[in-house]
Amino acid sequence: MKQAIFPGSFNPFTTGHENIVRRGLTFFDKIIIAIGKNSAKNDFSLQERKAKIEEIFKDENRVEVALYQGLTIDFAKEKNVKFLLRGVRNLDDFKYELEMADCNKLLAGVETVLLFAESDKREISSTLVRELQAFGKDISDYIPQKK
Ligand code: ADP
């Protein structure tokens, strides 16, 4: 079974993140969405983030949601998973992902699979959603809606 970990802060989980997971499921059998606990940006509580993501994928038994602390490669080892799934929106993301992928490959032999953001999702970020929310704006276009 081909499994991947999709690690991130997901603060909050956006339609951009959802898009990466759904596309990842076309070639991975199972995806573990792993919410890193080491984030400093703590606006949305970890339990709230986890519960919301579980709700989004409640009909998809190939998705698991987990919280983790420390290095992603240690969590991958614990879960016996060899692939990380990540998304790339622009050159800044690419540069960051390249550095991370190199480290993770070097330190643990873990491969990173990158998907380019869908063109209509390229501008969506958790930071944007947090800012819109702070100013009382509508965020429903950027947050996966209950079906
Ligand atoms: P991190 O704090 O680890 O960067 P994020 O929650 O911000 O975590 O993002 C997790 C992953 O999702 C990253 O690989 C990021 O580039 C990707 N991502 C974020 N937003 C989008 C989007 N709109 N489209 C595609 N990928 C995205």
Coordinates of C-alpha atoms and ligand atoms in Angstrom, one line a residue:
M1 CA 0.0 0.0 0.0
K2 CA 1.4 3.4 -1.0
Q3 CA 1.0 5.9 1.8
A4 CA 2.0 9.5 2.2
I5 CA 2.1 12.0 5.0
F6 CA 0.8 15.5 4.1
P7 CA 2.5 17.6 6.9
G8 CA 1.7 21.2 7.6
S9 CA 0.4 23.8 10.1
F10 CA -3.1 23.9 8.4
N11 CA -3.8 27.0 10.5
P12 CA -6.5 26.8 9.1
F13 CA -6.9 24.0 6.5
T14 CA -7.9 25.7 3.2
T15 CA -9.4 24.7 -0.1
G16 CA -5.8 24.8 -1.4
H17 CA -4.8 22.1 1.1
E18 CA -8.0 20.0 0.3
N19 CA -7.2 20.2 -3.4
I20 CA -3.7 18.7 -2.8
V21 CA -5.1 15.9 -0.7
R22 CA -7.8 14.9 -3.2
R23 CA -5.3 14.9 -6.1
G24 CA -2.8 13.0 -4.0
L25 CA -5.5 10.3 -3.4
T26 CA -5.4 9.6 -7.2
F27 CA -2.0 8.0 -6.8
F28 CA -1.6 7.3 -3.1
D29 CA -3.7 4.7 -1.4
K30 CA -3.7 6.5 1.9
I31 CA -2.8 10.0 3.1
I32 CA -2.1 11.0 6.7
I33 CA -2.7 14.7 7.2
A34 CA -0.3 15.5 10.0
I35 CA -0.7 18.7 11.9
G36 CA 2.6 19.9 13.3
K37 CA 2.4 21.0 17.0
N38 CA 5.5 23.1 16.8
S39 CA 3.8 26.0 15.0
A40 CA 4.1 29.4 16.7
K41 CA 1.0 30.7 14.9
N42 CA -1.7 29.3 17.2
D43 CA -4.9 31.2 16.3
F44 CA -6.9 28.0 15.6
S45 CA -6.6 25.4 18.3
L46 CA -5.0 22.1 17.3
Q47 CA -8.0 20.1 18.3
E48 CA -10.3 22.4 16.3
R49 CA -8.1 22.1 13.3
K50 CA -8.0 18.3 13.6
A51 CA -11.8 18.1 14.0
K52 CA -12.5 20.3 11.0
I53 CA -10.2 18.3 8.7
E54 CA -11.8 15.0 9.9
E55 CA -15.2 16.5 9.1
I56 CA -14.1 17.4 5.6
F57 CA -12.9 13.8 4.9
K58 CA -15.5 11.9 6.9
D59 CA -16.6 10.0 3.8
E60 CA -13.0 9.3 2.7
N61 CA -11.6 6.3 4.7
R62 CA -8.2 6.7 3.0
V63 CA -7.5 9.9 4.9
E64 CA -6.3 9.9 8.5
V65 CA -5.7 13.1 10.5
A66 CA -3.0 13.2 13.2
L67 CA -1.2 15.6 15.4
Y68 CA 2.6 15.4 15.8
Q69 CA 5.4 17.1 17.5
G70 CA 9.0 17.4 16.5
L71 CA 10.5 16.5 13.1
T72 CA 8.3 15.3 10.3
I73 CA 10.8 12.6 9.4
D74 CA 10.6 11.1 12.9
F75 CA 6.8 11.0 12.6
A76 CA 7.2 9.4 9.1
K77 CA 9.5 6.7 10.6
E78 CA 7.0 6.1 13.5
K79 CA 4.2 5.6 10.9
N80 CA 6.5 3.6 8.6
V81 CA 5.7 6.0 5.7
K82 CA 8.3 6.8 3.0
F83 CA 6.6 9.7 1.1
L84 CA 5.8 13.2 2.0
L85 CA 3.2 15.1 0.0
R86 CA 3.5 18.9 -0.3
G87 CA 2.1 21.7 -2.5
V88 CA 3.9 24.5 -4.4
R89 CA 2.2 27.8 -5.2
N90 CA 5.2 29.9 -6.4
L91 CA 8.9 30.2 -6.5
D92 CA 9.2 31.0 -2.8
D93 CA 7.3 27.8 -1.9
F94 CA 9.5 25.9 -4.4
K95 CA 12.7 27.2 -2.8
Y96 CA 11.5 26.2 0.7
E97 CA 10.2 22.8 -0.4
L98 CA 13.5 22.1 -2.3
E99 CA 15.5 22.7 0.9
M100 CA 13.2 20.7 3.1
A101 CA 13.0 17.8 0.6
D102 CA 16.8 17.7 0.4
C103 CA 17.1 17.5 4.2
N104 CA 14.5 14.9 4.6
K105 CA 16.0 12.7 1.8
L106 CA 19.5 13.1 3.2
L107 CA 18.6 12.5 6.9
A108 CA 15.9 9.8 6.5
G109 CA 15.7 8.7 2.9
V110 CA 12.2 10.1 2.8
E111 CA 11.0 11.2 -0.7
T112 CA 8.9 14.3 -1.2
V113 CA 6.2 14.4 -3.8
L114 CA 5.3 17.9 -4.9
L115 CA 2.1 19.0 -6.6
F116 CA 1.7 22.4 -8.2
A117 CA -1.2 24.4 -6.8
E118 CA -4.2 24.4 -9.2
S119 CA -4.3 27.8 -10.9
D120 CA -7.4 29.0 -9.1
K121 CA -5.9 28.0 -5.7
R122 CA -2.5 29.6 -6.1
E123 CA -3.4 32.7 -4.1
I124 CA -4.9 30.9 -1.1
S125 CA -3.0 30.7 2.1
S126 CA -3.8 30.1 5.7
T127 CA -2.2 33.5 6.4
L128 CA -4.7 35.2 4.1
V129 CA -7.6 33.4 5.7
R130 CA -6.4 34.4 9.2
E131 CA -6.1 38.1 8.1
L132 CA -9.5 38.1 6.4
Q133 CA -11.0 36.6 9.5
A134 CA -9.3 39.1 11.8
F135 CA -11.0 41.9 9.8
G136 CA -14.4 40.2 9.9
K137 CA -14.4 39.3 6.2
D138 CA -16.1 36.4 4.6
I139 CA -13.7 33.4 4.4
S140 CA -16.1 30.8 3.0
D141 CA -14.5 30.8 -0.5
Y142 CA -11.2 29.6 1.1
I143 CA -12.4 27.0 3.6
P144 CA -13.8 23.7 2.5
Q145 CA -17.5 23.7 3.0
K146 CA -19.6 20.9 4.5
K147 CA -21.3 19.1 1.6
Ligands
ADP1 P1 3.8 24.7 6.5 O1 3.6 25.6 7.7 O2 4.4 23.4 6.8 O3 4.3 25.4 5.3 P2 1.0 24.9 5.5 O4 -0.1 24.5 6.3 O5 1.2 26.4 5.3 O6 2.3 24.3 6.3 O7 1.1 24.2 4.1 C1 1.2 22.8 4.0 C2 1.5 22.5 2.6 O8 0.5 22.9 1.7 C3 2.8 23.2 2.0 O9 3.5 22.3 1.2 C4 2.2 24.4 1.3 O10 3.1 24.8 0.3 C5 1.0 23.7 0.7 N1 -0.1 24.7 0.3 C6 -0.6 25.7 1.1 N2 -1.5 26.4 0.4 C7 -1.6 25.8 -0.8 C8 -2.5 26.1 -1.9 N3 -3.3 27.1 -2.0 N4 -2.3 25.2 -3.0 C9 -1.4 24.2 -3.0 N5 -0.6 23.9 -1.9 C10 -0.7 24.7 -0.8

